[in-house]
C-alpha positions as a Python dict, from the first residue, in 0.01 Angstrom:
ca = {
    (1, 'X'): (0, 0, 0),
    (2, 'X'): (-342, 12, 180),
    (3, 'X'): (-468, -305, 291),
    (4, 'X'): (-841, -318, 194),
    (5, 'X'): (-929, -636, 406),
    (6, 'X'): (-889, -422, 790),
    (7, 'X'): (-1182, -379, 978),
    (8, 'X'): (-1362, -41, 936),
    (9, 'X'): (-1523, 103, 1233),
    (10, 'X'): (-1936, 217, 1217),
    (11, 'X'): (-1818, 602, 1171),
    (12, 'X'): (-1564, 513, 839),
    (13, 'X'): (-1643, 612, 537),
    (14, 'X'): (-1667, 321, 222),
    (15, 'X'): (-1359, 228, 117),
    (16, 'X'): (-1189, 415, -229),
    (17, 'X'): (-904, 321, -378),
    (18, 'X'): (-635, 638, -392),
    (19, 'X'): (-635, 833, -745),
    (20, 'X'): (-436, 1032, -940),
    (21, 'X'): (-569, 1372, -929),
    (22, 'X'): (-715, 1446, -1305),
    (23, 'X'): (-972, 1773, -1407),
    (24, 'X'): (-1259, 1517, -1342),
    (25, 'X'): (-1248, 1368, -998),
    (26, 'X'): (-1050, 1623, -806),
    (27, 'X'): (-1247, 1804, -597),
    (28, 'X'): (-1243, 2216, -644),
    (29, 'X'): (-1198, 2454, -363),
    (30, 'X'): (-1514, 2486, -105),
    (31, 'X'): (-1720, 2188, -272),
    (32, 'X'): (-1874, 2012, -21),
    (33, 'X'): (-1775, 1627, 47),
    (34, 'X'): (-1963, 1378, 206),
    (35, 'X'): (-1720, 1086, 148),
    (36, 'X'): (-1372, 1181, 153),
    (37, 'X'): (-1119, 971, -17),
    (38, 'X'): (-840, 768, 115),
    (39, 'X'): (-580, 1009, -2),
    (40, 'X'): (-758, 1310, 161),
    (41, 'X'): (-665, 1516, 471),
    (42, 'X'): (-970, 1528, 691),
    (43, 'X'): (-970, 1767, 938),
    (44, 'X'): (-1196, 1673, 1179),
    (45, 'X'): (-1170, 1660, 1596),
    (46, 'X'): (-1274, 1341, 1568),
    (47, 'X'): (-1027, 1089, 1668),
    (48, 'X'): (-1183, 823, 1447),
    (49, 'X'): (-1035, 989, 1160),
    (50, 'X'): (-642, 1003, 1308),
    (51, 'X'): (-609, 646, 1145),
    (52, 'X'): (-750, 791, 791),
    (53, 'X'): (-479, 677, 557),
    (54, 'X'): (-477, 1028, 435),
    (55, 'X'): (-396, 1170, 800),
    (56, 'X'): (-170, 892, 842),
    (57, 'X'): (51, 989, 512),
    (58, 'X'): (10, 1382, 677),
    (59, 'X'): (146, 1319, 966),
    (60, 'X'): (427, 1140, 814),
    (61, 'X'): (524, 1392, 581),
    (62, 'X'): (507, 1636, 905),
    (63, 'X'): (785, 1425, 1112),
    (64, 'X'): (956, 1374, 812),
    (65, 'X'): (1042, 1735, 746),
    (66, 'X'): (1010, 1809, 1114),
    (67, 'X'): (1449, 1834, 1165),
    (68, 'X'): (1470, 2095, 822),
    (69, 'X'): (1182, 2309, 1072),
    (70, 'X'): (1395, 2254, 1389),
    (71, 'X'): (1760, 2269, 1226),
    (72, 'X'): (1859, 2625, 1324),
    (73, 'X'): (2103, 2637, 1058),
    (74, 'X'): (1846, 2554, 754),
    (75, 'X'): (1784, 2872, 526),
    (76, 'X'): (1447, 2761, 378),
    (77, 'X'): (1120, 2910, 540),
    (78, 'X'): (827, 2717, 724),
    (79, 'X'): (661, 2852, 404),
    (80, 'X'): (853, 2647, 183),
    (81, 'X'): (827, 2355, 305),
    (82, 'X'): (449, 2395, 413),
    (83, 'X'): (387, 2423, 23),
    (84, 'X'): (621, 2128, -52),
    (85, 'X'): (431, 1894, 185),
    (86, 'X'): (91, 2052, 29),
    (87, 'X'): (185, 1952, -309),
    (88, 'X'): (358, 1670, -223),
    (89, 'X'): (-11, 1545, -108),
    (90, 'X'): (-222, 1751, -370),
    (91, 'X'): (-10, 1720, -683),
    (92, 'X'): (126, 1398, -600),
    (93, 'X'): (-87, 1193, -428),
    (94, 'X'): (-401, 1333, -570),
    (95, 'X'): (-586, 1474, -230),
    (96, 'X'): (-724, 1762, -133),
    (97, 'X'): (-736, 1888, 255),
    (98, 'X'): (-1067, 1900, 399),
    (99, 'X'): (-1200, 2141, 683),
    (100, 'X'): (-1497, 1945, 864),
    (101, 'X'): (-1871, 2125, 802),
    (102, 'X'): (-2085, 1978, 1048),
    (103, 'X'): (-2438, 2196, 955),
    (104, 'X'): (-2379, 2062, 563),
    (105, 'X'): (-2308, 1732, 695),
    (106, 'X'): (-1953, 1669, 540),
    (107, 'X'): (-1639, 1853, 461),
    (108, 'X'): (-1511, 2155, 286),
    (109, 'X'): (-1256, 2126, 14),
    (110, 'X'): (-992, 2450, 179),
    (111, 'X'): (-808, 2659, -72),
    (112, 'X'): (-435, 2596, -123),
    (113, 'X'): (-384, 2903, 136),
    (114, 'X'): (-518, 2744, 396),
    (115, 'X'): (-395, 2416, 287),
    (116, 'X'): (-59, 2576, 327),
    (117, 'X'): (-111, 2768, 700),
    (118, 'X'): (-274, 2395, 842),
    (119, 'X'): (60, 2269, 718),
    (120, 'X'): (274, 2566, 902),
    (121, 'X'): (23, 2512, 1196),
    (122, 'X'): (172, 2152, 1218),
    (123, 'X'): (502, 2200, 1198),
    (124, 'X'): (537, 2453, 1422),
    (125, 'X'): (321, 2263, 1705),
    (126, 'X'): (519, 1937, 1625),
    (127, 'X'): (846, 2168, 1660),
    (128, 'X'): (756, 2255, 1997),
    (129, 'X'): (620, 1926, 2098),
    (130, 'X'): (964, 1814, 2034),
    (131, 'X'): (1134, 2084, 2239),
    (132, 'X'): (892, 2075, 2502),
    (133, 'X'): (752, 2419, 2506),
    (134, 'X'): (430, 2446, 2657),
    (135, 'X'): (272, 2147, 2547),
    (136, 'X'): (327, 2156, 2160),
    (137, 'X'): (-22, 2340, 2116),
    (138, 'X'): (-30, 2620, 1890),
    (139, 'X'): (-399, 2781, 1900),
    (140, 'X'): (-477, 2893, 1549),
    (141, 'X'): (-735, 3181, 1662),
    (142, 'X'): (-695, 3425, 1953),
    (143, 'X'): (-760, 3319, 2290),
    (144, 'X'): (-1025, 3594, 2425),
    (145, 'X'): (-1115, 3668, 2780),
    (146, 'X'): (-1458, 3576, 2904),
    (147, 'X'): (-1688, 3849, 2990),
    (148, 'X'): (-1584, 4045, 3289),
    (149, 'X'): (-1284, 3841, 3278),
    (150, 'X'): (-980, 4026, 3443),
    (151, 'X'): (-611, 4021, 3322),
    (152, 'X'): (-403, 3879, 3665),
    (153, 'X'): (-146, 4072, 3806),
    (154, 'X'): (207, 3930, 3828),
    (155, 'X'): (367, 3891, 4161),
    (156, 'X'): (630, 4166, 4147),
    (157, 'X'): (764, 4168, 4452),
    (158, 'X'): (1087, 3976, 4497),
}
């Protein structure tokens, strides 16, 4: 249980108590938020928000299927389990994941497709955190050259 006595910093929003998701007060896909609730996902760079108790429950569903992702000899796709851990939170807990809009001022409510390839983004950087490939960063988009920008040349000779 959340503790609703902790200190809230000046960039927090007011505190809500978690809900169960009903027709009523769950948000639909690409409303816009202003306050999200404690069981949301709010995806924001901001690091304020890593102690959201929504994030917090996120990343602890991520490390808690993390081993199924890195157990070679598991059968069930990244895909699977991505939707699990979605409804897990949005069934479940009642949340919705939220994609940060900074020219509205708030946050998007994202679809349950793109609720599910955040998810698969996740595990597959926390995968390779844990193996220690390159830093554990997956880039969603494509990294593109700057203008004028030339491809190096790899030292061949040897």
């Amino acid at each position: 249980k959340m503790s609703d006595n902790k200190p809230r910093s000046k960039f927090s929003h007011p505190p809500t108590k978690p809900v169960k998701a009903t027709a009523e007060n769950k948000p639909s896909s690409g409303e816009l938020i202003l306050n999200p609730r404690d069981v949301d996902v709010v995806g924001t760079k901001r690091r304020v928000w890593q102690t959201h108790p929504g994030n917090a429950f996120y990343r602890e569903m991520i490390l808690k299927y993390l081993p199924l992702v890195m157990n070679k000899n598991n059968q069930t796709p990244s895909r699977n389990l991505s939707t699990k851990i979605v409804d897990i939170i949005t069934k479940d807990r009642g949340a919705v994941f939220l994609k940060q809009e900074e020219e509205a001022g708030g946050w998007i409510v994202m679809d349950h497709a793109a609720s599910i390839n955040k998810v698969q983004l996740a595990l597959k950087n926390a995968e390779m955190k844990a193996r220690g490939v390159d830093g554990g960063i997956v880039n969603s988009g494509s990294k593109k050259r700057k203008k004028g920008g030339k491809k190096k040349k790899r030292d061949r000779s040897a």
